[in-house]
């Protein structure tokens, strides 16, 4: 844990000088005069960890500040630093991280301002809560809460914020939030939010979607008025690492929902290893192994979209889809818990 903390602090210092962080903190009003608590120390305190920070006592956090940053602060003094200005400071750091970590992608995303009303990223994160909250926030095993968060990547606006039980369905949340979708919105969602009903509604509202295909969802092709199940394994065996193909006019599920485009891409070895590390960790946490077919499908990105091919090629669709992972990693996993504290 200590080694990981040091690695995180090293990364922050490579991206931001203490002077830069102090300037951001002053611009947002988080720091108005010289204080014991520096911008770098506060950022490290907030951004580090896997969500357990909000469960630690103020006294323990103060001890951490003293040991790692030589910052002496009372519990009440630290408590008073969690303000809207603190959120504004972290939000500015997030934007800079987004630009510096993905400069090409960021510049590309900005070109889509004339294409879409909003570029909506919907994601969620779950965490354990004390058993005292069990009646209000239930998880699959213990008490747990889930944050549903939708973010407009173009404007930086928070579109939706909801706290619910950890075992509540992502797909159900997405479906009941469909009334907020405007024409020309682009909705990018991960597997948990996938549902045929949601895709149907997005399309009916004149908006666009990019989503991954669920492993248990069958794909069909219509040939000479006959339905034929798509053999993705045979096609996948023909692809080299990083290679992709595109199919038009496919249908999914027993409803045979029409999908204009399916993009099928084989992961590189590096991407495959990273994904499997995540899969194994999740299997261990849930105590349930994935089936052979599901594991085999993890070698590929299978994307569904109704974006017009003449305006967005397969690589552009893939790049846009990756923005969901990037925002989730940096915002939900690192910074977003602060909204809960406030």
Short mmCIF file of C-alpha atoms in Angstrom, two decimals:
data_model
loop_
_atom_site.label_atom_id
_atom_site.label_comp_id
_atom_site.label_asym_id
_atom_site.label_seq_id
_atom_site.Cartn_x
_atom_site.Cartn_y
_atom_site.Cartn_z
CA UNK A 1 0.00 0.00 0.00
CA UNK A 2 2.79 2.43 0.89
CA UNK A 3 4.59 1.71 -2.39
CA UNK A 4 1.38 2.40 -4.33
CA UNK A 5 0.92 5.67 -2.45
CA UNK A 6 4.45 6.77 -3.31
CA UNK A 7 3.89 5.84 -6.97
CA UNK A 8 0.70 7.93 -7.04
CA UNK A 9 2.46 10.95 -5.51
CA UNK A 10 5.30 10.59 -8.02
CA UNK A 11 2.80 10.60 -10.89
CA UNK A 12 1.07 13.73 -9.57
CA UNK A 13 4.41 15.53 -9.24
CA UNK A 14 5.35 14.57 -12.78
CA UNK A 15 2.13 16.08 -14.10
CA UNK A 16 1.77 19.06 -11.78
CA UNK A 17 4.33 21.17 -9.99
CA UNK A 18 3.39 22.32 -6.45
CA UNK A 19 3.24 25.85 -7.91
CA UNK A 20 0.68 24.75 -10.53
CA UNK A 21 -1.52 23.04 -7.94
CA UNK A 22 -1.32 26.05 -5.64
CA UNK A 23 -2.32 28.31 -8.54
CA UNK A 24 -5.35 26.10 -9.32
CA UNK A 25 -6.33 26.08 -5.66
CA UNK A 26 -6.14 29.88 -5.52
CA UNK A 27 -8.11 30.32 -8.77
CA UNK A 28 -10.95 28.17 -7.42
CA UNK A 29 -10.86 29.82 -4.01
CA UNK A 30 -9.88 26.62 -2.22
CA UNK A 31 -6.73 28.32 -0.90
CA UNK A 32 -6.98 32.05 -0.23
CA UNK A 33 -3.86 32.52 1.88
CA UNK A 34 -0.89 30.45 2.92
CA UNK A 35 -2.03 27.51 5.05
CA UNK A 36 -0.56 24.37 6.59
CA UNK A 37 -2.65 22.20 4.26
CA UNK A 38 -1.14 22.46 0.79
CA UNK A 39 -2.98 21.81 -2.47
CA UNK A 40 -0.77 18.80 -3.18
CA UNK A 41 -1.44 17.26 0.24
CA UNK A 42 -5.20 17.71 -0.11
CA UNK A 43 -5.23 16.27 -3.62
CA UNK A 44 -3.27 13.20 -2.55
CA UNK A 45 -5.55 12.70 0.45
CA UNK A 46 -8.69 12.89 -1.68
CA UNK A 47 -7.59 11.09 -4.83
CA UNK A 48 -5.74 8.19 -3.30
CA UNK A 49 -7.36 4.87 -2.51
CA UNK A 50 -10.11 2.56 -3.71
CA UNK A 51 -13.03 4.29 -2.05
CA UNK A 52 -12.12 3.47 1.55
CA UNK A 53 -11.15 7.08 2.33
CA UNK A 54 -14.70 8.17 3.10
CA UNK A 55 -14.90 5.43 5.75
CA UNK A 56 -11.84 6.66 7.66
CA UNK A 57 -12.11 8.96 10.63
CA UNK A 58 -11.02 12.58 10.41
CA UNK A 59 -8.43 11.88 13.10
CA UNK A 60 -6.89 9.11 11.02
CA UNK A 61 -6.79 11.35 7.96
CA UNK A 62 -5.09 14.07 9.99
CA UNK A 63 -2.49 11.53 11.14
CA UNK A 64 -1.89 10.60 7.51
CA UNK A 65 -1.35 14.25 6.61
CA UNK A 66 1.16 14.62 9.43
CA UNK A 67 3.15 11.50 8.49
CA UNK A 68 3.22 12.00 4.73
CA UNK A 69 3.14 15.78 4.35
CA UNK A 70 4.32 17.12 7.71
CA UNK A 71 1.01 18.94 7.99
CA UNK A 72 -0.42 19.49 11.47
CA UNK A 73 -4.19 19.95 11.30
CA UNK A 74 -7.05 19.35 13.72
CA UNK A 75 -10.00 17.14 12.84
CA UNK A 76 -12.32 20.14 12.75
CA UNK A 77 -9.84 22.08 10.65
CA UNK A 78 -9.77 19.29 8.07
CA UNK A 79 -13.55 18.93 8.16
CA UNK A 80 -13.93 22.61 7.27
CA UNK A 81 -11.81 22.12 4.14
CA UNK A 82 -14.49 19.90 2.52
CA UNK A 83 -16.39 22.65 0.75
CA UNK A 84 -17.76 23.46 -2.69
CA UNK A 85 -14.46 25.21 -3.39
CA UNK A 86 -12.67 21.94 -2.69
CA UNK A 87 -14.90 20.25 -5.28
CA UNK A 88 -14.12 23.04 -7.77
CA UNK A 89 -10.38 22.55 -7.19
CA UNK A 90 -10.58 18.79 -7.76
CA UNK A 91 -12.73 19.33 -10.85
CA UNK A 92 -10.05 21.58 -12.38
CA UNK A 93 -7.37 18.99 -11.63
CA UNK A 94 -9.53 16.37 -13.31
CA UNK A 95 -9.84 18.45 -16.49
CA UNK A 96 -6.08 18.95 -16.64
CA UNK A 97 -5.47 15.24 -16.08
CA UNK A 98 -7.86 14.48 -18.92
CA UNK A 99 -6.01 16.82 -21.26
CA UNK A 100 -2.49 15.78 -20.28
CA UNK A 101 -3.08 12.04 -20.18
CA UNK A 102 -5.00 11.94 -23.47
CA UNK A 103 -4.05 15.11 -25.40
CA UNK A 104 -4.92 13.66 -28.81
CA UNK A 105 -8.20 12.23 -27.60
CA UNK A 106 -9.11 15.47 -25.83
CA UNK A 107 -8.53 17.56 -28.93
CA UNK A 108 -10.54 15.05 -30.94
CA UNK A 109 -13.44 15.17 -28.49
CA UNK A 110 -13.58 18.95 -28.76
CA UNK A 111 -14.21 18.66 -32.52
CA UNK A 112 -17.48 16.86 -31.71
CA UNK A 113 -19.04 19.97 -30.18
CA UNK A 114 -20.75 20.73 -33.50
CA UNK A 115 -21.91 17.12 -33.90
CA UNK A 116 -23.63 16.42 -30.59
CA UNK A 117 -25.82 18.27 -28.14
CA UNK A 118 -24.05 16.46 -25.29
CA UNK A 119 -21.55 13.65 -25.00
CA UNK A 120 -23.04 11.73 -22.09
CA UNK A 121 -20.90 9.32 -20.06
CA UNK A 122 -22.93 7.21 -17.63
CA UNK A 123 -21.05 5.19 -15.04
CA UNK A 124 -21.40 3.89 -11.49
CA UNK A 125 -19.28 2.83 -8.57
CA UNK A 126 -20.20 0.75 -5.50
CA UNK A 127 -18.76 0.62 -2.01
CA UNK A 128 -19.47 -0.88 1.38
CA UNK A 129 -21.22 1.15 4.08
CA UNK A 130 -21.57 0.48 7.83
CA UNK A 131 -24.20 -2.10 8.75
CA UNK A 132 -26.21 0.69 10.44
CA UNK A 133 -27.22 1.79 6.92
CA UNK A 134 -28.32 -1.71 5.91
CA UNK A 135 -32.03 -0.90 5.77
CA UNK A 136 -31.49 1.92 3.27
CA UNK A 137 -28.49 0.64 1.34
CA UNK A 138 -28.36 -3.06 0.62
CA UNK A 139 -25.65 -4.97 -1.21
CA UNK A 140 -25.47 -8.51 -2.51
CA UNK A 141 -23.64 -9.70 0.61
CA UNK A 142 -23.36 -6.82 3.07
CA UNK A 143 -24.59 -3.24 3.32
CA UNK A 144 -23.54 -1.29 0.26
CA UNK A 145 -24.26 1.89 -1.68
CA UNK A 146 -23.91 2.74 -5.36
CA UNK A 147 -23.34 6.12 -6.96
CA UNK A 148 -24.90 6.65 -10.38
CA UNK A 149 -23.24 9.53 -12.18
CA UNK A 150 -23.75 10.92 -15.67
CA UNK A 151 -21.33 13.46 -17.04
CA UNK A 152 -21.28 15.61 -20.18
CA UNK A 153 -17.75 15.38 -21.55
CA UNK A 154 -18.26 18.45 -23.75
CA UNK A 155 -19.43 20.95 -21.13
CA UNK A 156 -18.11 19.30 -17.96
CA UNK A 157 -21.62 19.41 -16.45
CA UNK A 158 -22.99 16.80 -14.05
CA UNK A 159 -26.19 15.57 -15.70
CA UNK A 160 -27.33 13.07 -13.09
CA UNK A 161 -26.32 12.14 -9.57
CA UNK A 162 -28.07 9.42 -7.64
CA UNK A 163 -27.18 7.34 -4.58
CA UNK A 164 -28.91 3.97 -4.31
CA UNK A 165 -28.44 0.48 -2.92
CA UNK A 166 -25.47 -1.43 -4.31
CA UNK A 167 -27.69 -4.23 -5.62
CA UNK A 168 -29.95 -1.87 -7.62
CA UNK A 169 -29.79 -2.45 -11.37
CA UNK A 170 -27.71 -0.15 -13.56
CA UNK A 171 -29.85 -1.03 -16.57
CA UNK A 172 -33.06 -0.09 -14.74
CA UNK A 173 -31.56 3.24 -13.68
CA UNK A 174 -30.54 4.00 -17.27
CA UNK A 175 -33.97 3.14 -18.63
CA UNK A 176 -35.83 5.33 -16.15
CA UNK A 177 -33.51 8.26 -16.96
CA UNK A 178 -34.28 8.17 -20.69
CA UNK A 179 -36.62 11.16 -20.47
CA UNK A 180 -33.57 13.43 -20.04
CA UNK A 181 -32.13 12.49 -23.45
CA UNK A 182 -32.23 15.21 -26.12
CA UNK A 183 -31.94 14.91 -29.91
CA UNK A 184 -28.30 14.57 -31.05
CA UNK A 185 -27.09 13.49 -27.60
CA UNK A 186 -24.45 10.78 -27.74
CA UNK A 187 -24.88 8.25 -24.92
CA UNK A 188 -21.82 6.13 -24.07
CA UNK A 189 -22.50 3.35 -21.59
CA UNK A 190 -20.80 0.26 -20.27
CA UNK A 191 -22.15 -3.27 -20.08
CA UNK A 192 -24.02 -2.84 -16.82
CA UNK A 193 -26.34 -0.29 -18.41
CA UNK A 194 -27.04 -2.38 -21.49
CA UNK A 195 -30.64 -3.18 -22.36
CA UNK A 196 -32.56 -3.55 -25.60
CA UNK A 197 -35.28 -1.24 -24.26
CA UNK A 198 -32.76 1.54 -23.53
CA UNK A 199 -31.21 1.37 -27.01
CA UNK A 200 -34.65 1.47 -28.59
CA UNK A 201 -35.62 4.55 -26.60
CA UNK A 202 -32.36 6.42 -27.33
CA UNK A 203 -32.81 5.86 -31.05
CA UNK A 204 -36.47 6.88 -30.91
CA UNK A 205 -35.49 10.20 -29.30
CA UNK A 206 -33.20 11.08 -32.20
CA UNK A 207 -30.06 10.49 -30.13
CA UNK A 208 -27.05 8.22 -30.60
CA UNK A 209 -25.48 5.44 -28.57
CA UNK A 210 -22.24 3.50 -28.27
CA UNK A 211 -22.33 0.42 -26.06
CA UNK A 212 -20.54 -2.86 -25.64
CA UNK A 213 -22.42 -6.04 -26.45
CA UNK A 214 -23.34 -8.19 -23.47
CA UNK A 215 -21.75 -11.65 -23.62
CA UNK A 216 -25.10 -13.46 -23.28
CA UNK A 217 -26.71 -11.48 -26.11
CA UNK A 218 -26.90 -13.25 -29.47
CA UNK A 219 -26.40 -11.41 -32.75
CA UNK A 220 -28.31 -12.31 -35.91
CA UNK A 221 -27.90 -11.57 -39.60
CA UNK A 222 -30.82 -11.70 -42.01
CA UNK A 223 -30.00 -13.45 -45.31
CA UNK A 224 -32.65 -14.15 -47.91
CA UNK A 225 -35.42 -13.64 -45.33
CA UNK A 226 -33.73 -16.21 -43.04
CA UNK A 227 -32.25 -15.54 -39.62
CA UNK A 228 -28.64 -16.65 -39.17
CA UNK A 229 -26.76 -16.48 -35.86
CA UNK A 230 -23.48 -14.59 -36.12
CA UNK A 231 -20.42 -16.80 -35.51
CA UNK A 232 -18.14 -14.32 -33.78
CA UNK A 233 -15.58 -16.96 -32.72
CA UNK A 234 -14.79 -17.97 -36.30
CA UNK A 235 -14.41 -14.34 -37.33
CA UNK A 236 -12.30 -13.56 -34.26
CA UNK A 237 -9.83 -16.34 -35.05
CA UNK A 238 -9.12 -14.63 -38.37
CA UNK A 239 -8.23 -11.28 -36.81
CA UNK A 240 -4.76 -10.19 -35.75
CA UNK A 241 -4.11 -8.24 -32.56
CA UNK A 242 -5.58 -4.74 -32.78
CA UNK A 243 -7.38 -5.54 -36.04
CA UNK A 244 -11.08 -4.80 -36.45
CA UNK A 245 -13.94 -5.41 -38.87
CA UNK A 246 -17.33 -3.80 -39.14
CA UNK A 247 -20.72 -5.29 -39.87
CA UNK A 248 -23.81 -3.41 -40.93
CA UNK A 249 -27.49 -4.20 -40.40
CA UNK A 250 -27.41 -6.74 -37.58
CA UNK A 251 -30.08 -7.73 -35.04
CA UNK A 252 -29.68 -8.60 -31.36
CA UNK A 253 -31.59 -10.60 -28.77
CA UNK A 254 -34.80 -12.52 -29.07
CA UNK A 255 -36.51 -9.21 -29.90
CA UNK A 256 -34.30 -9.01 -33.03
CA UNK A 257 -33.59 -5.32 -32.35
CA UNK A 258 -32.12 -3.70 -35.44
CA UNK A 259 -28.59 -2.32 -34.94
CA UNK A 260 -27.12 -0.27 -37.82
CA UNK A 261 -23.48 -1.04 -37.02
CA UNK A 262 -21.42 -3.60 -35.10
CA UNK A 263 -17.66 -3.05 -34.68
CA UNK A 264 -15.63 -6.14 -33.81
CA UNK A 265 -12.04 -5.56 -32.66
CA UNK A 266 -9.46 -7.99 -31.29
CA UNK A 267 -7.52 -6.68 -28.31
CA UNK A 268 -3.77 -6.32 -28.34
CA UNK A 269 -1.80 -8.55 -25.95
CA UNK A 270 -1.28 -5.63 -23.58
CA UNK A 271 -5.00 -4.80 -23.58
CA UNK A 272 -5.87 -8.46 -23.08
CA UNK A 273 -3.56 -8.82 -20.07
CA UNK A 274 -4.95 -5.67 -18.49
CA UNK A 275 -8.53 -6.82 -19.00
CA UNK A 276 -7.82 -10.30 -17.61
CA UNK A 277 -6.20 -8.85 -14.50
CA UNK A 278 -9.43 -6.98 -13.87
CA UNK A 279 -11.54 -10.07 -14.65
CA UNK A 280 -9.58 -12.29 -12.25
CA UNK A 281 -9.84 -9.70 -9.51
CA UNK A 282 -13.59 -9.50 -10.01
CA UNK A 283 -13.95 -13.28 -10.09
CA UNK A 284 -12.10 -13.53 -6.78
CA UNK A 285 -14.24 -10.83 -5.20
CA UNK A 286 -17.51 -12.42 -6.32
CA UNK A 287 -16.36 -16.01 -5.85
CA UNK A 288 -17.73 -16.95 -9.25
CA UNK A 289 -15.76 -17.97 -12.34
CA UNK A 290 -16.80 -16.82 -15.82
CA UNK A 291 -17.80 -19.34 -18.45
CA UNK A 292 -15.40 -20.34 -21.23
CA UNK A 293 -17.47 -18.49 -23.83
CA UNK A 294 -17.50 -15.29 -21.77
CA UNK A 295 -13.74 -15.48 -21.22
CA UNK A 296 -13.20 -16.06 -24.92
CA UNK A 297 -15.33 -13.03 -25.76
CA UNK A 298 -13.18 -10.92 -23.44
CA UNK A 299 -10.49 -11.05 -26.14
CA UNK A 300 -12.56 -8.64 -28.20
CA UNK A 301 -14.32 -5.31 -28.15
CA UNK A 302 -17.79 -5.72 -29.61
CA UNK A 303 -19.39 -2.33 -30.01
CA UNK A 304 -22.90 -1.44 -31.09
CA UNK A 305 -23.76 2.01 -32.41
CA UNK A 306 -26.28 3.91 -34.51
CA UNK A 307 -23.79 6.64 -35.46
CA UNK A 308 -23.76 7.20 -39.23
CA UNK A 309 -20.80 5.49 -40.88
CA UNK A 310 -20.23 8.33 -43.34
CA UNK A 311 -19.53 10.69 -40.42
CA UNK A 312 -17.80 8.40 -37.89
CA UNK A 313 -15.54 5.54 -38.90
CA UNK A 314 -14.86 2.51 -36.72
CA UNK A 315 -11.71 3.97 -35.16
CA UNK A 316 -13.55 7.13 -34.13
CA UNK A 317 -16.31 5.06 -32.53
CA UNK A 318 -13.70 3.01 -30.65
CA UNK A 319 -11.91 6.16 -29.42
CA UNK A 320 -15.19 7.66 -28.23
CA UNK A 321 -16.04 4.45 -26.38
CA UNK A 322 -12.69 4.52 -24.58
CA UNK A 323 -13.54 7.93 -23.14
CA UNK A 324 -16.03 6.14 -20.87
CA UNK A 325 -13.23 4.08 -19.29
CA UNK A 326 -11.00 7.10 -18.89
CA UNK A 327 -13.63 9.24 -17.21
CA UNK A 328 -14.65 6.35 -14.96
CA UNK A 329 -11.07 5.62 -13.89
CA UNK A 330 -10.18 9.20 -13.07
CA UNK A 331 -13.47 10.64 -11.86
CA UNK A 332 -15.46 7.92 -10.16
CA UNK A 333 -12.58 5.85 -8.80
CA UNK A 334 -10.43 8.77 -7.65
CA UNK A 335 -12.39 11.97 -7.04
CA UNK A 336 -16.09 11.37 -7.02
CA UNK A 337 -16.44 10.23 -3.39
CA UNK A 338 -15.99 13.86 -2.36
CA UNK A 339 -19.53 14.62 -3.56
CA UNK A 340 -20.75 12.10 -1.02
CA UNK A 341 -18.84 13.81 1.79
CA UNK A 342 -20.43 17.12 0.86
#
